[in-house]
mmCIF file of C-alpha atoms in Angstrom:
data_model
loop_
_atom_site.group_PDB
_atom_site.id
_atom_site.type_symbol
_atom_site.label_atom_id
_atom_site.label_comp_id
_atom_site.label_asym_id
_atom_site.label_seq_id
_atom_site.Cartn_x
_atom_site.Cartn_y
_atom_site.Cartn_z
ATOM 1 C CA MET A 1498 22.244 -24.335 -33.395
ATOM 2 C CA ASP A 1499 23.319 -22.685 -30.245
ATOM 3 C CA LEU A 1500 26.578 -20.318 -30.902
ATOM 4 C CA GLU A 1501 27.488 -20.387 -27.116
ATOM 5 C CA LEU A 1502 27.703 -16.617 -26.822
ATOM 6 C CA ASP A 1503 25.087 -15.940 -24.021
ATOM 7 C CA GLY A 1504 26.626 -13.575 -21.712
ATOM 8 C CA ASN A 1505 29.994 -12.948 -24.207
ATOM 9 C CA SER A 1506 30.591 -9.607 -24.818
ATOM 10 C CA ALA A 1507 31.199 -7.638 -28.451
ATOM 11 C CA LEU A 1508 32.442 -4.545 -29.401
ATOM 12 C CA VAL A 1509 31.469 -4.055 -32.899
ATOM 13 C CA THR A 1510 32.880 -0.925 -34.626
ATOM 14 C CA ALA A 1511 31.156 1.289 -37.542
ATOM 15 C CA SER A 1512 27.747 -0.324 -36.526
ATOM 16 C CA SER A 1513 25.392 2.254 -36.395
ATOM 17 C CA SER A 1514 24.241 1.283 -39.952
ATOM 18 C CA GLY A 1515 25.333 -1.537 -42.874
ATOM 19 C CA LEU A 1516 27.313 -4.568 -42.324
ATOM 20 C CA GLY A 1517 28.714 -3.261 -39.011
ATOM 21 C CA PHE A 1518 24.893 -3.054 -37.765
ATOM 22 C CA ALA A 1519 24.075 -6.187 -38.920
ATOM 23 C CA SER A 1520 27.035 -7.898 -37.155
ATOM 24 C CA ALA A 1521 25.686 -6.206 -34.136
ATOM 25 C CA GLU A 1522 22.318 -7.495 -34.804
ATOM 26 C CA THR A 1523 23.266 -10.959 -34.789
ATOM 27 C CA LEU A 1524 25.478 -10.963 -31.337
ATOM 28 C CA ALA A 1525 22.708 -9.335 -29.795
ATOM 29 C CA ALA A 1526 20.147 -11.688 -30.918
ATOM 30 C CA GLU A 1527 22.406 -14.715 -29.736
ATOM 31 C CA GLY A 1528 22.515 -13.412 -26.272
ATOM 32 C CA ALA A 1529 25.720 -11.319 -26.273
ATOM 33 C CA ASN A 1530 26.016 -7.796 -24.569
ATOM 34 C CA VAL A 1531 27.209 -5.696 -27.482
ATOM 35 C CA MET A 1532 29.008 -2.127 -27.861
ATOM 36 C CA ILE A 1533 28.168 -0.094 -30.916
ATOM 37 C CA CYS A 1534 29.702 3.149 -32.181
ATOM 38 C CA GLY A 1535 29.576 5.539 -35.235
ATOM 39 C CA ARG A 1536 30.162 9.204 -35.898
ATOM 40 C CA ASP A 1537 26.140 10.393 -35.940
ATOM 41 C CA GLU A 1538 25.490 10.748 -32.246
ATOM 42 C CA GLU A 1539 21.271 10.667 -33.751
ATOM 43 C CA ARG A 1540 21.687 7.230 -36.068
ATOM 44 C CA LEU A 1541 23.812 5.622 -33.411
ATOM 45 C CA GLU A 1542 21.137 6.337 -30.719
ATOM 46 C CA GLU A 1543 18.378 4.647 -33.260
ATOM 47 C CA ALA A 1544 20.240 1.776 -34.110
ATOM 48 C CA ARG A 1545 21.041 1.188 -30.148
ATOM 49 C CA GLU A 1546 17.235 1.382 -29.945
ATOM 50 C CA LYS A 1547 16.506 -0.989 -32.715
ATOM 51 C CA LEU A 1548 19.150 -3.466 -31.212
ATOM 52 C CA ALA A 1549 17.867 -3.482 -27.589
ATOM 53 C CA ASP A 1550 15.319 -6.190 -28.172
ATOM 54 C CA ALA A 1551 17.089 -8.169 -30.641
ATOM 55 C CA GLY A 1552 18.047 -10.369 -27.816
ATOM 56 C CA ASP A 1553 18.491 -10.506 -23.788
ATOM 57 C CA GLY A 1554 21.846 -9.010 -23.946
ATOM 58 C CA GLU A 1555 22.568 -5.395 -22.851
ATOM 59 C CA VAL A 1556 23.406 -3.113 -26.172
ATOM 60 C CA ARG A 1557 25.517 -0.068 -25.570
ATOM 61 C CA ALA A 1558 26.156 2.620 -27.876
ATOM 62 C CA THR A 1559 29.410 5.150 -27.898
ATOM 63 C CA PRO A 1560 30.063 8.164 -30.522
ATOM 64 C CA THR A 1561 33.592 7.448 -31.769
ATOM 65 C CA ASP A 1562 35.928 8.443 -35.117
ATOM 66 C CA LEU A 1563 37.769 5.605 -35.543
ATOM 67 C CA THR A 1564 40.285 7.854 -37.141
ATOM 68 C CA ASP A 1565 41.062 9.396 -33.807
ATOM 69 C CA PRO A 1566 43.215 7.168 -31.786
ATOM 70 C CA ASP A 1567 42.003 8.747 -28.978
ATOM 71 C CA GLU A 1568 38.247 8.365 -29.564
ATOM 72 C CA VAL A 1569 39.171 4.596 -30.010
ATOM 73 C CA SER A 1570 41.090 4.162 -26.669
ATOM 74 C CA HIS A 1571 38.039 5.758 -25.075
ATOM 75 C CA LEU A 1572 35.823 3.197 -26.781
ATOM 76 C CA VAL A 1573 37.310 0.376 -25.642
ATOM 77 C CA SER A 1574 37.343 1.467 -22.101
ATOM 78 C CA GLU A 1575 33.602 2.337 -22.042
ATOM 79 C CA THR A 1576 33.033 -1.224 -23.681
ATOM 80 C CA VAL A 1577 35.286 -2.634 -20.658
ATOM 81 C CA GLY A 1578 33.404 -0.302 -18.252
ATOM 82 C CA ALA A 1579 30.015 -1.496 -19.221
ATOM 83 C CA PHE A 1580 30.390 -5.281 -19.688
ATOM 84 C CA GLY A 1581 33.768 -6.428 -17.758
ATOM 85 C CA GLY A 1582 35.978 -7.258 -20.602
ATOM 86 C CA ILE A 1583 35.434 -7.780 -24.364
ATOM 87 C CA ASP A 1584 35.279 -11.205 -25.741
ATOM 88 C CA HIS A 1585 34.885 -10.571 -29.436
ATOM 89 C CA LEU A 1586 36.072 -7.703 -31.393
ATOM 90 C CA VAL A 1587 34.089 -6.977 -34.846
ATOM 91 C CA THR A 1588 36.144 -4.643 -37.043
ATOM 92 C CA SER A 1589 34.144 -2.866 -39.511
ATOM 93 C CA SER A 1590 34.173 1.467 -41.412
ATOM 94 C CA GLY A 1591 32.720 3.276 -44.050
ATOM 95 C CA GLY A 1592 34.400 3.067 -47.451
ATOM 96 C CA PRO A 1593 36.763 5.730 -48.952
ATOM 97 C CA PRO A 1594 35.184 7.789 -51.666
ATOM 98 C CA SER A 1595 35.078 6.342 -55.465
ATOM 99 C CA THR A 1596 37.875 7.722 -57.363
ATOM 100 C CA THR A 1597 40.150 6.983 -59.720
ATOM 101 C CA PHE A 1598 44.857 7.255 -59.770
ATOM 102 C CA LEU A 1599 45.173 10.440 -61.215
ATOM 103 C CA GLU A 1600 42.111 11.740 -59.455
ATOM 104 C CA THR A 1601 43.755 10.884 -56.174
ATOM 105 C CA ASP A 1602 46.203 13.500 -54.184
ATOM 106 C CA GLU A 1603 48.406 12.374 -51.060
ATOM 107 C CA GLN A 1604 46.104 13.752 -48.220
ATOM 108 C CA ASP A 1605 43.170 10.927 -49.532
ATOM 109 C CA TRP A 1606 45.604 7.939 -49.432
ATOM 110 C CA TYR A 1607 46.655 9.400 -45.596
ATOM 111 C CA GLN A 1608 42.825 9.301 -45.090
ATOM 112 C CA ALA A 1609 42.153 5.943 -46.266
ATOM 113 C CA TYR A 1610 44.768 4.397 -44.535
ATOM 114 C CA ASP A 1611 43.597 5.964 -41.161
ATOM 115 C CA LEU A 1612 39.926 4.883 -41.927
ATOM 116 C CA LEU A 1613 40.539 1.273 -43.102
ATOM 117 C CA VAL A 1614 43.991 -0.103 -41.602
ATOM 118 C CA MET A 1615 44.714 2.262 -38.534
ATOM 119 C CA SER A 1616 41.542 1.940 -37.397
ATOM 120 C CA VAL A 1617 41.714 -1.725 -36.944
ATOM 121 C CA VAL A 1618 45.174 -1.676 -35.799
ATOM 122 C CA TRP A 1619 44.299 0.923 -32.742
ATOM 123 C CA THR A 1620 41.014 -1.028 -32.299
ATOM 124 C CA ILE A 1621 43.331 -4.131 -31.926
ATOM 125 C CA GLU A 1622 46.307 -2.554 -29.543
ATOM 126 C CA ASN A 1623 43.342 -1.041 -26.949
ATOM 127 C CA ALA A 1624 41.237 -4.780 -27.102
ATOM 128 C CA HIS A 1625 44.498 -7.092 -27.456
ATOM 129 C CA GLU A 1626 45.117 -7.204 -22.951
ATOM 130 C CA HIS A 1627 41.108 -7.542 -22.666
ATOM 131 C CA LEU A 1628 40.743 -10.237 -25.617
ATOM 132 C CA LEU A 1629 43.658 -12.058 -23.913
ATOM 133 C CA GLU A 1630 41.912 -12.506 -20.465
ATOM 134 C CA SER A 1631 39.029 -13.949 -22.049
ATOM 135 C CA GLU A 1632 38.467 -17.712 -22.515
ATOM 136 C CA HIS A 1633 37.193 -17.373 -26.254
ATOM 137 C CA GLY A 1634 38.849 -13.993 -27.684
ATOM 138 C CA THR A 1635 37.856 -13.421 -31.136
ATOM 139 C CA ILE A 1636 38.753 -10.532 -33.797
ATOM 140 C CA THR A 1637 37.030 -10.868 -36.861
ATOM 141 C CA CYS A 1638 37.458 -7.545 -39.328
ATOM 142 C CA ILE A 1639 35.318 -6.938 -41.727
ATOM 143 C CA THR A 1640 36.779 -6.029 -45.222
ATOM 144 C CA SER A 1641 35.799 -6.493 -48.896
ATOM 145 C CA ARG A 1642 35.792 -8.435 -52.042
ATOM 146 C CA THR A 1643 38.248 -6.016 -53.360
ATOM 147 C CA VAL A 1644 41.016 -7.464 -51.571
ATOM 148 C CA ARG A 1645 40.821 -10.271 -53.966
ATOM 149 C CA GLU A 1646 39.679 -8.762 -57.026
ATOM 150 C CA VAL A 1647 39.633 -4.964 -57.602
ATOM 151 C CA ALA A 1648 36.743 -2.818 -58.623
ATOM 152 C CA ASP A 1649 37.032 -0.208 -61.283
ATOM 153 C CA GLY A 1650 36.828 3.061 -59.715
ATOM 154 C CA LEU A 1651 37.527 2.075 -56.307
ATOM 155 C CA LEU A 1652 41.367 2.943 -56.170
ATOM 156 C CA LEU A 1653 41.646 3.276 -52.311
ATOM 157 C CA SER A 1654 39.560 0.438 -51.362
ATOM 158 C CA ASN A 1655 41.136 -1.952 -53.698
ATOM 159 C CA SER A 1656 44.747 -0.543 -52.415
ATOM 160 C CA VAL A 1657 44.647 0.099 -48.769
ATOM 161 C CA ARG A 1658 42.228 -2.559 -47.601
ATOM 162 C CA ARG A 1659 44.663 -5.255 -48.487
ATOM 163 C CA GLY A 1660 46.753 -3.984 -45.514
ATOM 164 C CA VAL A 1661 43.827 -5.800 -42.979
ATOM 165 C CA ILE A 1662 44.282 -8.756 -44.746
ATOM 166 C CA GLY A 1663 48.086 -9.374 -44.092
ATOM 167 C CA LEU A 1664 47.651 -7.654 -40.628
ATOM 168 C CA VAL A 1665 44.538 -10.634 -39.811
ATOM 169 C CA LYS A 1666 46.717 -13.288 -41.109
ATOM 170 C CA THR A 1667 50.003 -12.045 -39.495
ATOM 171 C CA VAL A 1668 48.088 -11.561 -35.599
ATOM 172 C CA SER A 1669 46.271 -14.819 -36.524
ATOM 173 C CA ARG A 1670 49.442 -16.717 -35.877
ATOM 174 C CA GLU A 1671 50.714 -14.442 -33.247
ATOM 175 C CA PHE A 1672 47.873 -14.089 -30.717
ATOM 176 C CA ALA A 1673 46.915 -17.904 -31.292
ATOM 177 C CA PRO A 1674 45.813 -20.120 -29.659
ATOM 178 C CA GLU A 1675 44.801 -17.558 -26.843
ATOM 179 C CA ILE A 1676 42.545 -15.346 -29.585
ATOM 180 C CA ARG A 1677 41.709 -16.155 -33.249
ATOM 181 C CA ALA A 1678 41.265 -13.724 -35.947
ATOM 182 C CA ASN A 1679 40.045 -13.988 -39.256
ATOM 183 C CA ALA A 1680 38.290 -11.441 -41.543
ATOM 184 C CA VAL A 1681 35.206 -11.368 -43.918
ATOM 185 C CA LEU A 1682 35.177 -10.038 -47.750
ATOM 186 C CA PRO A 1683 31.801 -9.150 -48.486
ATOM 187 C CA GLY A 1684 30.659 -8.575 -52.221
ATOM 188 C CA THR A 1685 27.368 -6.605 -52.836
ATOM 189 C CA ILE A 1686 25.042 -6.816 -50.066
ATOM 190 C CA GLU A 1687 22.088 -4.303 -50.490
ATOM 191 C CA THR A 1688 22.857 -2.270 -47.692
ATOM 192 C CA PRO A 1689 22.136 1.949 -47.072
ATOM 193 C CA ARG A 1690 25.036 2.630 -49.259
ATOM 194 C CA ILE A 1691 24.224 0.279 -52.048
ATOM 195 C CA GLU A 1692 20.655 1.694 -51.994
ATOM 196 C CA GLU A 1693 22.458 4.905 -52.336
ATOM 197 C CA LEU A 1694 24.284 3.975 -55.396
ATOM 198 C CA ILE A 1695 21.121 2.671 -56.893
ATOM 199 C CA GLU A 1696 19.188 6.006 -56.245
ATOM 200 C CA ALA A 1697 21.794 8.122 -57.917
ATOM 201 C CA ASN A 1698 22.121 6.072 -60.947
ATOM 202 C CA ILE A 1699 18.587 6.697 -61.529
ATOM 203 C CA GLU A 1700 18.811 9.897 -61.185
ATOM 204 C CA ARG A 1701 21.412 10.290 -63.579
ATOM 205 C CA GLY A 1702 19.284 7.979 -65.751
ATOM 206 C CA VAL A 1703 21.458 4.747 -65.794
ATOM 207 C CA TYR A 1704 18.043 2.605 -64.471
ATOM 208 C CA GLU A 1705 14.674 3.336 -64.987
ATOM 209 C CA ASP A 1706 13.921 2.209 -61.445
ATOM 210 C CA TYR A 1707 14.950 0.758 -58.436
ATOM 211 C CA GLU A 1708 14.095 -2.656 -59.395
ATOM 212 C CA GLU A 1709 16.783 -2.318 -62.485
ATOM 213 C CA GLY A 1710 19.353 -1.045 -60.708
ATOM 214 C CA LEU A 1711 19.323 -4.439 -58.577
ATOM 215 C CA ALA A 1712 18.952 -6.510 -61.648
ATOM 216 C CA ASP A 1713 21.938 -4.982 -63.097
ATOM 217 C CA MET A 1714 24.121 -5.283 -59.953
ATOM 218 C CA SER A 1715 23.242 -8.846 -58.914
ATOM 219 C CA SER A 1716 23.527 -9.839 -63.038
ATOM 220 C CA ASP A 1717 27.036 -11.489 -62.234
ATOM 221 C CA ILE A 1718 26.267 -13.036 -59.148
ATOM 222 C CA PRO A 1719 26.073 -16.427 -59.603
ATOM 223 C CA MET A 1720 23.164 -16.420 -56.857
ATOM 224 C CA ASP A 1721 21.347 -14.136 -59.100
ATOM 225 C CA ARG A 1722 20.666 -11.536 -56.042
ATOM 226 C CA LEU A 1723 22.029 -9.423 -53.987
ATOM 227 C CA GLY A 1724 23.154 -10.559 -50.223
ATOM 228 C CA GLU A 1725 21.316 -9.630 -47.402
ATOM 229 C CA PRO A 1726 23.453 -7.719 -44.557
ATOM 230 C CA ARG A 1727 21.969 -10.565 -41.442
ATOM 231 C CA GLU A 1728 23.714 -13.264 -43.758
ATOM 232 C CA LEU A 1729 26.700 -11.475 -43.438
ATOM 233 C CA GLY A 1730 25.964 -10.781 -39.733
ATOM 234 C CA ASP A 1731 25.550 -14.552 -39.346
ATOM 235 C CA VAL A 1732 28.929 -15.680 -40.485
ATOM 236 C CA VAL A 1733 30.356 -13.060 -38.296
ATOM 237 C CA ALA A 1734 28.816 -14.621 -35.396
ATOM 238 C CA LEU A 1735 29.710 -17.950 -36.217
ATOM 239 C CA LEU A 1736 33.216 -16.779 -36.258
ATOM 240 C CA SER A 1737 33.233 -15.515 -33.243
ATOM 241 C CA SER A 1738 31.665 -18.658 -31.583
ATOM 242 C CA PRO A 1739 33.123 -21.586 -30.100
ATOM 243 C CA ARG A 1740 31.206 -23.082 -32.917
ATOM 244 C CA GLY A 1741 34.117 -21.795 -35.063
ATOM 245 C CA SER A 1742 36.818 -22.361 -32.920
ATOM 246 C CA PHE A 1743 39.378 -24.375 -35.159
ATOM 247 C CA VAL A 1744 38.760 -21.252 -37.736
ATOM 248 C CA ASN A 1745 41.632 -19.121 -37.565
ATOM 249 C CA GLY A 1746 43.434 -16.814 -40.128
ATOM 250 C CA VAL A 1747 41.057 -17.306 -42.915
ATOM 251 C CA ALA A 1748 39.373 -14.106 -45.117
ATOM 252 C CA LEU A 1749 36.366 -15.704 -46.173
ATOM 253 C CA PRO A 1750 34.322 -14.046 -49.086
ATOM 254 C CA ILE A 1751 30.625 -13.919 -48.780
ATOM 255 C CA ASP A 1752 29.337 -12.642 -52.093
ATOM 256 C CA GLY A 1753 27.224 -15.698 -53.763
ATOM 257 C CA GLY A 1754 29.949 -16.863 -55.871
ATOM 258 C CA LEU A 1755 30.799 -13.369 -57.652
ATOM 259 C CA LEU A 1756 34.629 -13.812 -57.040
ATOM 260 C CA ARG A 1757 36.178 -15.164 -59.941
ATOM 261 C CA SER A 1758 39.704 -16.064 -58.084
#
């Protein structure tokens, strides 16, 4: 299926690795010009080089701390300067640390809110006028399945990410029909973060090897495996494309059927 994204311009945040990178990769493969960002300049440049051959579009990279509103504003300006506008905005971010309620102090809450919610607010604020000028502006926010069903030990993610869902649903009504806004809710997907968790559990003696860790993490998933990053990226590209032109205001799980709600 031709997603009709050739020549479009996309900004994907937190995209030097993981699900942001996977989304940027699919958009680039479909012919879009893509701006990626991240805090680690070396890793960001490595990601840009990997994406350069993904499709016919141009790939640029801008180092950005998404918890700094001035840097977010600069990121959007760099994207518009490079590509002449923004057709598609995809927001992503790293996750806050694993913690329980009694282990969490007030500053942890504020930091998580800036990372998970305000980064999205600032990016949409700065990109809105450019999305409005597009013939098919879209916003897709990558969140987590924890907005529907909490995960033990992920207090901050469980609590704070839900604000993004309320934001997406609200702007999907306020910005339509010129701009569509949706969210995707990834489940357990084999990203570098998951690989790190499994390796850490091997060191602690929880698992004997990586394969045992994969089997354990996929045991509750009806599809009997972890997701692949590109599988989420493909959905993000579809939601961004004219092929998804009547999809607006949804929070779509991509979890192999893990959610029970």
